[in-house]
Structures are given as C-alpha cells and as structure tokens.
Short mmCIF file of C-alpha atoms in Angstrom, two decimals:
data_model
loop_
_atom_site.label_atom_id
_atom_site.label_comp_id
_atom_site.label_asym_id
_atom_site.label_seq_id
_atom_site.Cartn_x
_atom_site.Cartn_y
_atom_site.Cartn_z
CA MET B 1 23.86 -41.66 3.51
CA ARG B 2 26.69 -41.24 1.01
CA ALA B 3 24.16 -40.97 -1.82
CA LEU B 4 22.16 -38.35 0.10
CA ALA B 5 25.30 -36.35 0.85
CA ALA B 6 26.29 -36.48 -2.82
CA ILE B 7 22.83 -35.19 -3.88
CA LEU B 8 22.94 -32.34 -1.38
CA LEU B 9 26.46 -31.40 -2.47
CA THR B 10 25.38 -31.41 -6.12
CA MET B 11 22.37 -29.19 -5.36
CA ALA B 12 24.56 -26.76 -3.42
CA PHE B 13 26.88 -26.36 -6.39
CA ALA B 14 24.00 -26.24 -8.88
CA THR B 15 22.21 -23.38 -7.05
CA PRO B 16 23.89 -20.05 -7.85
CA ALA B 17 24.70 -17.83 -4.90
CA GLN B 18 23.01 -14.45 -4.79
CA ALA B 19 25.61 -11.97 -5.95
CA GLU B 20 24.00 -8.71 -4.80
CA ARG B 21 22.37 -8.10 -1.44
CA LEU B 22 20.10 -5.22 -0.44
CA ILE B 23 20.52 -3.49 2.92
CA VAL B 24 17.52 -1.23 3.62
CA SER B 25 15.94 0.70 6.45
CA VAL B 26 13.20 3.28 6.96
CA SER B 27 13.53 6.55 8.88
CA ASN B 28 10.65 5.74 11.26
CA HIS B 29 9.21 2.30 11.97
CA ARG B 30 6.32 3.65 14.08
CA VAL B 31 4.21 6.58 12.92
CA THR B 32 1.86 7.98 15.57
CA VAL B 33 -1.44 9.60 14.60
CA THR B 34 -2.68 12.37 16.92
CA PRO B 35 -5.79 14.60 16.59
CA ASN B 36 -3.75 17.22 14.68
CA TYR B 37 -2.03 14.72 12.36
CA ALA B 38 -1.73 16.23 8.87
CA GLY B 39 0.42 13.60 7.18
CA GLU B 40 4.18 13.20 6.88
CA GLU B 41 6.87 11.65 4.74
CA LEU B 42 9.14 8.77 5.65
CA VAL B 43 12.50 8.13 4.02
CA LEU B 44 13.58 4.72 2.79
CA PHE B 45 17.32 4.38 2.28
CA GLY B 46 19.67 1.54 1.56
CA SER B 47 22.58 0.18 -0.40
CA VAL B 48 23.50 -2.62 -2.77
CA GLU B 49 26.24 -4.81 -1.34
CA LYS B 50 28.30 -7.21 -3.39
CA ASP B 51 31.45 -9.20 -2.78
CA ASP B 52 34.69 -9.18 -4.78
CA LYS B 53 33.57 -12.16 -6.87
CA THR B 54 30.44 -10.44 -8.16
CA PRO B 55 30.83 -9.63 -11.87
CA ALA B 56 30.38 -6.03 -12.92
CA VAL B 57 26.88 -5.08 -14.08
CA THR B 58 26.56 -3.76 -17.61
CA GLY B 59 24.89 -0.39 -17.14
CA ASN B 60 23.27 0.74 -13.91
CA TYR B 61 20.99 -0.85 -11.33
CA ASP B 62 17.25 -0.23 -11.32
CA LEU B 63 15.07 -0.22 -8.24
CA VAL B 64 11.31 -0.59 -7.72
CA VAL B 65 9.83 0.02 -4.25
CA THR B 66 6.25 -1.06 -3.50
CA VAL B 67 4.56 0.10 -0.28
CA SER B 68 1.24 -1.54 0.60
CA GLY B 69 -0.97 -0.76 3.57
CA PRO B 70 -3.56 -2.82 5.46
CA ARG B 71 -5.81 -4.90 3.23
CA ALA B 72 -9.57 -4.41 3.21
CA ASP B 73 -12.69 -5.08 1.14
CA LEU B 74 -13.59 -1.92 -0.81
CA VAL B 75 -16.42 -1.07 -3.20
CA THR B 76 -16.49 1.16 -6.28
CA ARG B 77 -19.91 2.35 -7.45
CA ARG B 78 -21.04 3.69 -10.81
CA LYS B 79 -23.42 6.66 -10.73
CA GLU B 80 -25.74 7.74 -13.49
CA ARG B 81 -28.14 10.62 -13.83
CA ARG B 82 -31.71 9.37 -13.82
CA PHE B 83 -34.76 11.62 -13.77
CA GLY B 84 -32.64 14.60 -12.80
CA ILE B 85 -30.83 12.94 -9.86
CA TRP B 86 -27.62 10.95 -9.51
CA ILE B 87 -28.14 7.36 -8.35
CA ASN B 88 -25.92 4.27 -7.98
CA THR B 89 -26.59 1.94 -10.92
CA ASP B 90 -23.80 -0.64 -10.56
CA SER B 91 -20.95 -1.56 -8.24
CA ARG B 92 -17.88 -3.74 -8.04
CA GLN B 93 -16.36 -5.15 -4.84
CA PHE B 94 -12.58 -5.34 -4.48
CA LEU B 95 -11.50 -8.09 -2.11
CA LYS B 96 -8.59 -7.79 0.33
CA VAL B 97 -6.86 -5.05 -1.65
CA PRO B 98 -4.30 -2.65 -0.16
CA SER B 99 -5.93 0.40 1.41
CA TYR B 100 -2.68 2.25 0.61
CA LEU B 101 -0.48 1.43 -2.36
CA SER B 102 2.53 3.33 -3.69
CA VAL B 103 5.10 2.35 -6.29
CA PHE B 104 8.41 4.22 -6.60
CA ALA B 105 11.16 3.65 -9.14
CA ASN B 106 14.27 5.37 -10.44
CA ARG B 107 12.94 5.46 -14.02
CA PRO B 108 9.83 4.35 -15.98
CA ILE B 109 8.75 0.77 -15.34
CA ASP B 110 8.77 -0.02 -19.08
CA ALA B 111 12.46 0.91 -19.17
CA ILE B 112 13.30 -1.31 -16.19
CA ALA B 113 11.84 -4.66 -17.24
CA PRO B 114 9.98 -6.25 -20.18
CA PRO B 115 6.17 -6.72 -19.96
CA ASP B 116 6.31 -10.39 -18.91
CA VAL B 117 8.65 -9.56 -15.99
CA GLN B 118 6.43 -6.61 -15.03
CA ARG B 119 3.38 -8.86 -14.80
CA ARG B 120 5.20 -11.63 -12.96
CA GLN B 121 6.78 -9.27 -10.42
CA GLN B 122 3.67 -6.99 -10.22
CA LEU B 123 5.60 -3.83 -11.07
CA GLY B 124 3.50 -0.68 -11.17
CA LEU B 125 -0.14 0.03 -10.38
CA SER B 126 -1.33 -1.50 -13.64
CA ASN B 127 0.26 -4.87 -12.76
CA VAL B 128 -0.61 -5.14 -9.05
CA LEU B 129 -3.31 -7.75 -8.47
CA LEU B 130 -6.61 -6.20 -7.37
CA THR B 131 -8.98 -9.12 -6.94
CA GLN B 132 -12.62 -8.34 -7.66
CA ARG B 133 -15.93 -10.08 -7.28
CA VAL B 134 -17.28 -10.26 -10.84
CA GLY B 135 -20.67 -11.94 -10.59
CA THR B 136 -19.94 -15.32 -9.05
CA ASP B 137 -16.25 -15.26 -9.98
CA TYR B 138 -13.18 -13.83 -8.25
CA ALA B 139 -10.47 -12.47 -10.49
CA ASP B 140 -8.35 -9.52 -11.47
CA VAL B 141 -9.15 -7.84 -14.78
CA VAL B 142 -7.24 -5.80 -17.33
CA ALA B 143 -5.90 -2.44 -16.21
CA THR B 144 -8.28 -0.63 -18.58
CA ASP B 145 -11.40 -2.09 -16.95
CA ALA B 146 -13.77 0.78 -16.10
CA PHE B 147 -14.25 -0.20 -12.46
CA ARG B 148 -10.55 -0.91 -11.89
CA SER B 149 -9.54 2.37 -13.51
CA ALA B 150 -12.10 4.29 -11.43
CA PHE B 151 -10.98 2.54 -8.25
CA VAL B 152 -7.31 3.44 -8.81
CA ARG B 153 -8.20 6.99 -9.85
CA LEU B 154 -10.35 7.64 -6.76
CA ARG B 155 -7.70 6.25 -4.42
CA SER B 156 -5.05 8.33 -6.21
CA GLU B 157 -7.08 11.54 -5.78
CA HIS B 158 -6.90 11.01 -2.01
CA GLY B 159 -3.15 10.30 -2.11
CA LEU B 160 -3.68 6.66 -1.13
CA TYR B 161 -2.54 5.20 -4.46
CA ARG B 162 0.40 6.64 -6.39
CA GLU B 163 3.10 5.73 -8.86
CA ALA B 164 6.25 7.84 -9.19
CA THR B 165 8.86 6.65 -11.67
CA SER B 166 11.52 9.17 -10.73
CA ALA B 167 11.19 9.03 -6.94
CA VAL B 168 14.12 6.70 -6.24
CA THR B 169 17.45 8.49 -6.27
CA PHE B 170 20.79 6.71 -6.52
CA LEU B 171 23.17 8.89 -4.51
CA THR B 172 26.03 6.67 -5.65
CA PRO B 173 25.99 3.65 -7.99
CA THR B 174 25.02 1.50 -4.96
CA LEU B 175 23.47 3.92 -2.42
CA PHE B 176 19.82 4.96 -2.85
CA ARG B 177 16.95 6.73 -1.13
CA THR B 178 13.27 7.55 -1.70
CA GLY B 179 10.50 9.34 0.16
CA ILE B 180 7.23 7.69 1.22
CA PRO B 181 4.47 10.33 1.51
CA LEU B 182 1.66 9.52 3.95
CA PRO B 183 -1.53 11.60 3.57
CA ALA B 184 -3.64 12.81 6.49
CA GLU B 185 -6.30 10.14 5.93
CA VAL B 186 -3.82 7.28 5.86
CA PRO B 187 -5.29 4.05 7.35
CA ILE B 188 -4.06 2.62 10.64
CA GLY B 189 -2.10 -0.63 10.53
CA THR B 190 1.06 -2.32 9.30
CA TYR B 191 2.66 -1.24 6.02
CA ASP B 192 4.87 -3.63 4.05
CA ILE B 193 7.72 -2.35 1.89
CA GLU B 194 9.08 -4.55 -0.90
CA ILE B 195 12.28 -3.46 -2.62
CA LYS B 196 13.30 -5.16 -5.88
CA LEU B 197 16.65 -4.70 -7.60
CA PHE B 198 16.96 -5.14 -11.36
CA ALA B 199 19.84 -5.22 -13.81
CA ASN B 200 19.46 -5.49 -17.57
CA GLY B 201 15.73 -6.19 -17.18
CA ALA B 202 16.14 -9.11 -14.77
CA LEU B 203 15.38 -9.34 -11.04
CA ILE B 204 18.63 -9.99 -9.19
CA SER B 205 17.77 -9.28 -5.54
CA LYS B 206 14.96 -8.15 -3.25
CA ALA B 207 14.41 -7.16 0.37
CA ASP B 208 11.50 -6.44 2.69
CA THR B 209 10.86 -4.14 5.62
CA ALA B 210 7.81 -2.59 7.30
CA PHE B 211 6.48 0.16 9.51
CA ASP B 212 3.36 0.68 11.63
CA ILE B 213 0.89 3.54 11.82
CA VAL B 214 -0.86 3.71 15.20
CA LYS B 215 -3.25 6.07 16.96
CA VAL B 216 -2.30 7.62 20.31
CA GLY B 217 -4.04 9.81 22.84
CA PHE B 218 -7.81 10.32 22.88
CA GLU B 219 -8.27 8.88 19.37
CA GLN B 220 -6.64 5.64 20.48
CA PHE B 221 -8.90 5.52 23.55
CA VAL B 222 -12.01 5.96 21.39
CA ALA B 223 -10.83 3.35 18.87
CA ASN B 224 -10.10 0.82 21.62
CA ALA B 225 -13.45 1.50 23.28
CA ALA B 226 -15.34 1.00 20.01
CA ARG B 227 -13.44 -2.21 19.25
CA ASN B 228 -13.31 -3.84 22.70
CA HIS B 229 -16.44 -2.46 24.40
CA GLY B 230 -18.92 -2.02 21.58
CA LEU B 231 -22.10 -2.03 23.71
CA PHE B 232 -20.74 0.49 26.22
CA TYR B 233 -19.39 2.67 23.41
CA GLY B 234 -22.78 2.64 21.66
CA LEU B 235 -24.66 3.56 24.83
CA VAL B 236 -22.30 6.45 25.61
CA THR B 237 -22.53 7.72 22.02
CA ALA B 238 -26.32 7.63 22.11
CA LEU B 239 -26.37 9.39 25.50
CA MET B 240 -24.03 12.13 24.22
CA ALA B 241 -26.27 12.65 21.17
CA LEU B 242 -29.34 13.00 23.41
CA MET B 243 -27.53 15.43 25.71
CA THR B 244 -26.33 17.50 22.75
CA GLY B 245 -29.86 17.69 21.36
CA TRP B 246 -31.29 18.67 24.73
CA MET B 247 -28.68 21.39 25.25
CA ALA B 248 -29.32 22.76 21.75
CA SER B 249 -33.05 22.92 22.46
CA VAL B 250 -32.39 24.84 25.71
CA VAL B 251 -29.95 27.30 24.13
CA PHE B 252 -32.09 28.06 21.08
CA ARG B 253 -35.46 27.84 22.79
CA ARG B 254 -37.83 30.66 21.99
CA ASP B 255 -39.81 31.97 24.96
#
C-alpha cells in the first residue's frame, strides 16, 4: 500500500496541471426548424481563465473552433459528356462524414500551428479526416484529391462546409466570440463544437459544447410519421398522389 501511494504521489507531481481553462457557451442550444425557416446565426462566446500561478504567454492566444453536424454516408459523382449528354462515369463514397462542417479561427491556420500539429489536431478543412471507400480500402486521401476537393467544394457552395480564418474575435486578451451561420438546408440533429486554444504553436487547452437542430410543427409530424409509421405514411402519400391526379383530370378535363 505504501508503494502504491508513493507511485500515485509521484504521478500526481509528474503530471503538469492545466494552466489555462476555457469557459464557453452558445447563444442557443436548441434551434427549431419551421416551414418558413430561412437559416440563422448562433453566437459562440467564452473566455480563457487562468490562475495567479499561470506564467504569462509570449504573444497572444490563438483559437480554432470546429463545428460538425450529424454524420452520414455521402457520395460524390464525376460527370462526363458522352455522345452529347452528361452521364455519371465514376463515384466515390464518403463514410460517416459530417453533413455540416465549419472551421473558424482568429487568424490563418498556418500562422497558428506548424503542419504536424495541424494534421494531428485536424485544424482546417484540409486536415479534417473524410474517410472514403477507395475500391476495397477505407482511408482518407490528400486534400488535393479530385473527389475530395469536389466534395468539399460542393458542400461549401451550399453553405454546409466553410472555413473562416478571421471569424473569431478576441474582445479582450482573454474574452472571445464568433458567429456560427446555419443555412436554410441545414441537416437536423446534434452539432458538436470543439474549441482549441493555442499559444506559440502548441495546444494548451480545449473545450466542447453542442447544440441541437430539431423540426417542430407539421414538418416534425411528417418526419415522425415517415420514421415511425412507414407503411401508413406510404399509403397516405400514395392516396394523396392519386387524389391530386384525379382532381387535376377533373379541373382540366375537356368536354
């Protein structure tokens, strides 16, 4: 017992205490989607707390915020013009990748951390792992891969992927804020926010928070019906289609 206590005491003194601590929150932890939802912007704010024994940092703090939405399997297809028409000639499946992904920082990623730290901490869109099915293998590829580049570009055009290296604002040396834009076609689900604090190119602290995007009203009723009562939902949908067709034939019937 004495030997065990001595080992634990040695480990306690050998492990350095975390000097800085991040306190963060988001302006709204539950975003509701209604039929007239056109998107909105949340605000992430927080502060860097440190005790009296924390040594002064040479220079300023840097902050990288990564927001990732529900994960899903997505496919990117390559189209080519053949015989005068555009057809799909190849495709690549992305496995369990974020349906929404945004990276915000107070300055360019290259100025915050060296390349090896960027890769290890997955800083920026080019370093986030996007696992693909490549033949019989599963792996991420270089950022310049044609399918990966097209995937990120297409998601970015819809506002679902973005990287903004001047979006985090330090209001004081320790107080910061950033906006999180959510487009109209934002997926439903839980969104994770990872905040990483850097100083002199090294990670010194991190924190996590989250928010949910949920449907309410008639859209929520339809979504629940489709998910929990698939057969009934399918029958009602088919019946409505038949009724719509019949009514159209009556209205536009020529005598």
